[in-house]
Tab-separated table of C-alpha atoms in Angstrom:
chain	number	residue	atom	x	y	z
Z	1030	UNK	CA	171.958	66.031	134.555
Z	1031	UNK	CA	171.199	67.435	131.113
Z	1032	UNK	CA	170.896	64.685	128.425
Z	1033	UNK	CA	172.196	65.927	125.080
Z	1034	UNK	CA	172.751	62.458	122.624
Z	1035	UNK	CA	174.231	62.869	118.869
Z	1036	UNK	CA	173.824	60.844	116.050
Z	1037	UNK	CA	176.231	59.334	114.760
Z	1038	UNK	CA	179.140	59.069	116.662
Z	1039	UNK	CA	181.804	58.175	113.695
Z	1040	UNK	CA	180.792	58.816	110.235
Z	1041	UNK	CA	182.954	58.540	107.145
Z	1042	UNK	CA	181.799	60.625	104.231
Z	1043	UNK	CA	182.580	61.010	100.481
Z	1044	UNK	CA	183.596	64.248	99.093
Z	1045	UNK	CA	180.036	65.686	97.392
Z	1046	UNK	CA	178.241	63.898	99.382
Z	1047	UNK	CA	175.279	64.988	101.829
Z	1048	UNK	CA	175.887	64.532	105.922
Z	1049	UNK	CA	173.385	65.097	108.442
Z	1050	UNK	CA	174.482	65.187	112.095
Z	1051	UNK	CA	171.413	64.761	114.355
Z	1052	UNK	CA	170.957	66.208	118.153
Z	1053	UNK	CA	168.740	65.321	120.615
Z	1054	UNK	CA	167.590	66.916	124.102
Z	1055	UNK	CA	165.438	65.983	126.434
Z	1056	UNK	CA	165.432	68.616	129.049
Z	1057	UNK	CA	163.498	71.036	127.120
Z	1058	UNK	CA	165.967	73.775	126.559
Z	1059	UNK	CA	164.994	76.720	124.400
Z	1060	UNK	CA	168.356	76.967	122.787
Z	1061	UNK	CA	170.977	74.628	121.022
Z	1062	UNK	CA	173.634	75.079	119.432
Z	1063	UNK	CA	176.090	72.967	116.612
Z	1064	UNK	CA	179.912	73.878	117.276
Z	1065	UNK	CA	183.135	72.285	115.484
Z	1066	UNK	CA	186.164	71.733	117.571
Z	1067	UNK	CA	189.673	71.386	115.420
Z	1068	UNK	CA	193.248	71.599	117.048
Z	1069	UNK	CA	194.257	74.991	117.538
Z	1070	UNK	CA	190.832	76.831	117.457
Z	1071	UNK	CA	188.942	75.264	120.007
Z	1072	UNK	CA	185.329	75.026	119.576
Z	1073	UNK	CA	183.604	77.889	116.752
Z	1074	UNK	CA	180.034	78.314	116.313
Z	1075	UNK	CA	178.387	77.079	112.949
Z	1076	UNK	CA	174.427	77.632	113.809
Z	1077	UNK	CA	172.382	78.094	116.819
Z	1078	UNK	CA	168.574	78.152	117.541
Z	1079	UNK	CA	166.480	79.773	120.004
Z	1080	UNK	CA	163.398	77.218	119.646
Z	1081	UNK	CA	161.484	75.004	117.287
Z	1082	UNK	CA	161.580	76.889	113.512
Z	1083	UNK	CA	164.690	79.224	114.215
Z	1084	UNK	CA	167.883	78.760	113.331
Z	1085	UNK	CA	170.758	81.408	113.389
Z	1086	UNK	CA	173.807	81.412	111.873
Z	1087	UNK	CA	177.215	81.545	113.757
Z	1088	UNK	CA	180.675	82.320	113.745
Z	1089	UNK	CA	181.224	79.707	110.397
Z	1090	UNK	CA	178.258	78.716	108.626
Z	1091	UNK	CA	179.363	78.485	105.130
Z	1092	UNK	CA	178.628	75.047	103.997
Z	1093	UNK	CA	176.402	74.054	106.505
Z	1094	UNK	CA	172.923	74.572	106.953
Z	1095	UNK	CA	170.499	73.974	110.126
Z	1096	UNK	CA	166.912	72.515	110.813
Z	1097	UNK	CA	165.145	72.761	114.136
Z	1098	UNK	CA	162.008	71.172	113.571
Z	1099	UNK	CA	161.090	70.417	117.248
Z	1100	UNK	CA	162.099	71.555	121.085
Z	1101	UNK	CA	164.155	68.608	120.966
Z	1102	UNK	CA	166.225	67.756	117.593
Z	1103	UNK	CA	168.668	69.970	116.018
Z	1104	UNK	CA	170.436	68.776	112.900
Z	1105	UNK	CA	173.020	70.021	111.263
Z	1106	UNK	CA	173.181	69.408	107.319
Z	1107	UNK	CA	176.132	69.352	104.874
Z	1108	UNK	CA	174.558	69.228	101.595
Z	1109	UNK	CA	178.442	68.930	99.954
Z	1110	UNK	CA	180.384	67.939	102.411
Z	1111	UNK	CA	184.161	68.796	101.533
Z	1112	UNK	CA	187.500	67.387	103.350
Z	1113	UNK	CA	187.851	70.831	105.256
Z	1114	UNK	CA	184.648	69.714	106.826
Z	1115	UNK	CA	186.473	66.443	108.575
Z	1116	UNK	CA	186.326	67.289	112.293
Z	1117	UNK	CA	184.407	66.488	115.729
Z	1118	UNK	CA	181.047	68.231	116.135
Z	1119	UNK	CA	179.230	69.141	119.069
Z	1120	UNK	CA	175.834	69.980	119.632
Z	1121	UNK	CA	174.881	71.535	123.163
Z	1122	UNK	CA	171.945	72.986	124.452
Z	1123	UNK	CA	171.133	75.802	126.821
Z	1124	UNK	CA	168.172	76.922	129.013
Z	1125	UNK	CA	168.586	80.013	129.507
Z	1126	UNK	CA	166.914	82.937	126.889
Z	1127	UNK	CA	169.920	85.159	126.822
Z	1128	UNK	CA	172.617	82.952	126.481
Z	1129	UNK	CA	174.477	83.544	129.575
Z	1130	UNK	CA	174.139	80.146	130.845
Z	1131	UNK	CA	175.663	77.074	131.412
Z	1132	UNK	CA	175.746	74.996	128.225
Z	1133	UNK	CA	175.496	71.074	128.073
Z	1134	UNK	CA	177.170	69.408	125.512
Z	1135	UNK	CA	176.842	65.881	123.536
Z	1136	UNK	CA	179.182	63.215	123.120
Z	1137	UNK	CA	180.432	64.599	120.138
Z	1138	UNK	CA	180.191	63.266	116.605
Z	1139	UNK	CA	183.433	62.469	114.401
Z	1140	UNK	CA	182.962	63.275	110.739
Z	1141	UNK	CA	186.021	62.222	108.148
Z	1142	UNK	CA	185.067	63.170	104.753
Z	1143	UNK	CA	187.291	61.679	101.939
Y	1070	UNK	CA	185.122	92.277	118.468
Y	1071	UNK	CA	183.960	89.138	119.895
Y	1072	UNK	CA	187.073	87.261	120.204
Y	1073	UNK	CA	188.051	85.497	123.260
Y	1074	UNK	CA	191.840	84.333	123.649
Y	1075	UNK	CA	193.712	82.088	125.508
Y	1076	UNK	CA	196.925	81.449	127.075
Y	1077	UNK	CA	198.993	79.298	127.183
Y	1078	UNK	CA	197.956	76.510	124.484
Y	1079	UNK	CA	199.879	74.006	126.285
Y	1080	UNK	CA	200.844	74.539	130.196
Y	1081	UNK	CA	202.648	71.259	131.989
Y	1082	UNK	CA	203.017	71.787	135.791
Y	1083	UNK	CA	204.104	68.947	138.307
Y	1084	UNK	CA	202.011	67.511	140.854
Y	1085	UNK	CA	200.875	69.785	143.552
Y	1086	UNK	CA	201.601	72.889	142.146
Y	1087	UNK	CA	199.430	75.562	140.942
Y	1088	UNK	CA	198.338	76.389	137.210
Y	1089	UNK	CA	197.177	79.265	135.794
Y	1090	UNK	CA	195.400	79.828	132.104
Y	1091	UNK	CA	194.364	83.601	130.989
Y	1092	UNK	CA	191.939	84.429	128.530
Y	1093	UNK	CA	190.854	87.894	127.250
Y	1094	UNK	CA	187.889	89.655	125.421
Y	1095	UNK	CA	186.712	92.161	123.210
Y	1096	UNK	CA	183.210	92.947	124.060
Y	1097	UNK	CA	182.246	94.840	127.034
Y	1098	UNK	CA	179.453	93.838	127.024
Y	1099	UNK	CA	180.270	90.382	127.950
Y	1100	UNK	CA	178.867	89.356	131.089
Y	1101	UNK	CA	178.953	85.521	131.477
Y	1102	UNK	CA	182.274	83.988	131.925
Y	1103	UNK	CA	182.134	80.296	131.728
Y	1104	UNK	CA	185.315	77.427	132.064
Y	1105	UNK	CA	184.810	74.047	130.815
Y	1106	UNK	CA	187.083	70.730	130.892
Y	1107	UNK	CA	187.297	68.309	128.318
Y	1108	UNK	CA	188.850	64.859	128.734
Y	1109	UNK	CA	190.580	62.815	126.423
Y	1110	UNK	CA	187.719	62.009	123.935
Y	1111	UNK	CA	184.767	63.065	126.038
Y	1112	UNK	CA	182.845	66.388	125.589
Y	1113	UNK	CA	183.548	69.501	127.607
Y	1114	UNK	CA	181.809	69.686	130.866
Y	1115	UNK	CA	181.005	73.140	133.089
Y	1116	UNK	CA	183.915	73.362	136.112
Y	1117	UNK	CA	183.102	76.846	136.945
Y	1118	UNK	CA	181.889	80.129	135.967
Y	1119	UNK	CA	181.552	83.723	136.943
Y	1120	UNK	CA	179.282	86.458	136.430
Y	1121	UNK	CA	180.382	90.295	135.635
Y	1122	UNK	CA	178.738	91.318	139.344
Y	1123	UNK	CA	181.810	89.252	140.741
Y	1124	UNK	CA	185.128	89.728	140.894
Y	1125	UNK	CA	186.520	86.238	142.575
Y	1126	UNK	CA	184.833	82.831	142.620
Y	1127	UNK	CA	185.908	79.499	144.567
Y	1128	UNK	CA	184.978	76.001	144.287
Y	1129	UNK	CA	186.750	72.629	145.238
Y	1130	UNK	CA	190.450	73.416	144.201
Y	1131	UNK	CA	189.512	76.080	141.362
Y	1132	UNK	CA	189.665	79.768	141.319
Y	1133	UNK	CA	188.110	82.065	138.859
Y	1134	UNK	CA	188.982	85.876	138.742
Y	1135	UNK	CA	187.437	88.443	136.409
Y	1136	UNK	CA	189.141	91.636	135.685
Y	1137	UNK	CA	186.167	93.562	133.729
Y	1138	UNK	CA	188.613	96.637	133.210
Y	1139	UNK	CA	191.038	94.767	131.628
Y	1140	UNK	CA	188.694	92.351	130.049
Y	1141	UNK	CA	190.388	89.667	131.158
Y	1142	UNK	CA	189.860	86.766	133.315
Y	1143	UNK	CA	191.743	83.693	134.831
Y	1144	UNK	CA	191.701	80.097	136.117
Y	1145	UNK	CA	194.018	79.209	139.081
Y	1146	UNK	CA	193.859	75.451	139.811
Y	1147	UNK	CA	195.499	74.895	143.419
Y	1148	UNK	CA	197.515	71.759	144.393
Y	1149	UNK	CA	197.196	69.912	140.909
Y	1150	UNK	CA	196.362	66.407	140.553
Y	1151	UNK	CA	196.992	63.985	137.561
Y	1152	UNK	CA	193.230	63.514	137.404
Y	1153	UNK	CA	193.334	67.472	136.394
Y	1154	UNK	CA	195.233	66.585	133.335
Y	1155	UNK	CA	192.971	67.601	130.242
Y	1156	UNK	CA	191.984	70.309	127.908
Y	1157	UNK	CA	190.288	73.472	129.244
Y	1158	UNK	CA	188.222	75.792	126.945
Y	1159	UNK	CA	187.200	79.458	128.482
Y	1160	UNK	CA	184.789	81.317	127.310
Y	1161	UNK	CA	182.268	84.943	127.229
Y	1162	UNK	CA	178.996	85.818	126.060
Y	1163	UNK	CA	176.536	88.727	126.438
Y	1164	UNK	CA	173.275	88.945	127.048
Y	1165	UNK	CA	171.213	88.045	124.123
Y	1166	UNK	CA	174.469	86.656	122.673
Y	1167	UNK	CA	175.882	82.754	122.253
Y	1168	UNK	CA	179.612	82.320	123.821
Y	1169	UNK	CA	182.579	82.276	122.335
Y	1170	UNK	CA	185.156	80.005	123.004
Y	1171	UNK	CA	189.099	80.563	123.328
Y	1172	UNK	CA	191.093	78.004	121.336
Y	1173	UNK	CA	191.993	75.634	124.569
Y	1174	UNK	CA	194.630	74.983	127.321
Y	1175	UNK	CA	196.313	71.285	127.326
Y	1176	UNK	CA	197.439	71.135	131.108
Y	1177	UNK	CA	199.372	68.421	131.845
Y	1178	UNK	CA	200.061	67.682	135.109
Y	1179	UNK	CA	203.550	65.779	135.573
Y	1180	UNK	CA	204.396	63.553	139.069
């Protein structure tokens, strides 16, 4: 079973203030991936990354930015994080090189910015 | 082009019966047609999937059918169980491309 662990699992946040979600793998997938899930648009794409040094943006990365600095750790950074930016965030990774592959997800992380 | 939607957002069936969810793309190109569950405050786990060199895929209670003309595909759970009760999320993706995700079904199965 693919091991995928987040850090942290609840945060509370200030308006302004900087927010980094970390992800973790250990089963030495190429490619991971940092997706928001909100009520009534399921999960969207913010930035993805086919290996250590890439990342990619996705479907909404305006406010966010990405680091892949190894095989295994993915974070996702929110250098002003804004209320619009409360919601649960995934990270997954995925081992296959063209994306049509089965994609394992963490536990999620909840993010409340006030 | 690369949307993927889903129907219905909410679908309650009663115990035993069969449910359905549809979901529908824009790319042609898609080729990788994945479903995944998510439970009450879990994260969403792979239940099935289907490639574009199939038209019909079975597994334990779930049925997956991919209409490439239409660009649309479907979930068919058979004789529905309580434990079957959570959110499912479909979704497509090309080669070379990350997948998409339609915006969730909340099946709720009723006794």
């Amino acid at each position: 079973e693919a091991a995928v662990t987040q850090s942290p699992r609840n945060k509370v946040a200030v308006t302004g203030g900087k927010v980094t979600l970390s992800c973790n793998q250990t089963n030495n997938h190429n490619n991971m991936y940092w997706y928001r899930q909100d009520t009534g648009h399921g999960l969207r794409l913010i930035h993805y990354s086919y290996g250590a040094g890439s990342t990619e943006k996705g479907d909404i990365p305006d406010g966010y930015k990405a680091s892949r600095p190894s095989q295994e750790n993915f974070s996702l950074i929110l250098e002003l994080a804004t209320p619009s930016q409360t919601s649960v965030y995934f990270c997954a990774s995925g081992d296959t090189g063209h994306n049509t592959g089965q994609l394992y997800f963490g536990e999620g992380s909840k993010l409340t910015v006030l | 082009g690369e949307q993927v939607e889903q129907l219905p957002s909410i679908l309650r069936v009663q115990e035993g019966s069969s449910a359905s969810i549809n979901c529908t793309y824009e790319n042609s190109a898609s080729n990788y047609f994945p479903w995944y569950k998510q439970e009450p405050g879990e994260n969403p786990k792979l239940i099935i999937d289907i490639r574009s060199n199939m038209e019909r895929k079975q597994t334990q209670g779930l049925i997956v059918l991919l209409d490439k003309k239409a660009k649309r595909f479907s979930l068919h759970i058979t004789d529905t169980q309580p434990g079957d009760s959570a959110m499912y999320f479909c979704a497509a993706s090309a080669s070379g491309t990350y997948q998409r995700f339609g915006t969730g079904t909340k099946l709720q199965v009723v006794p």
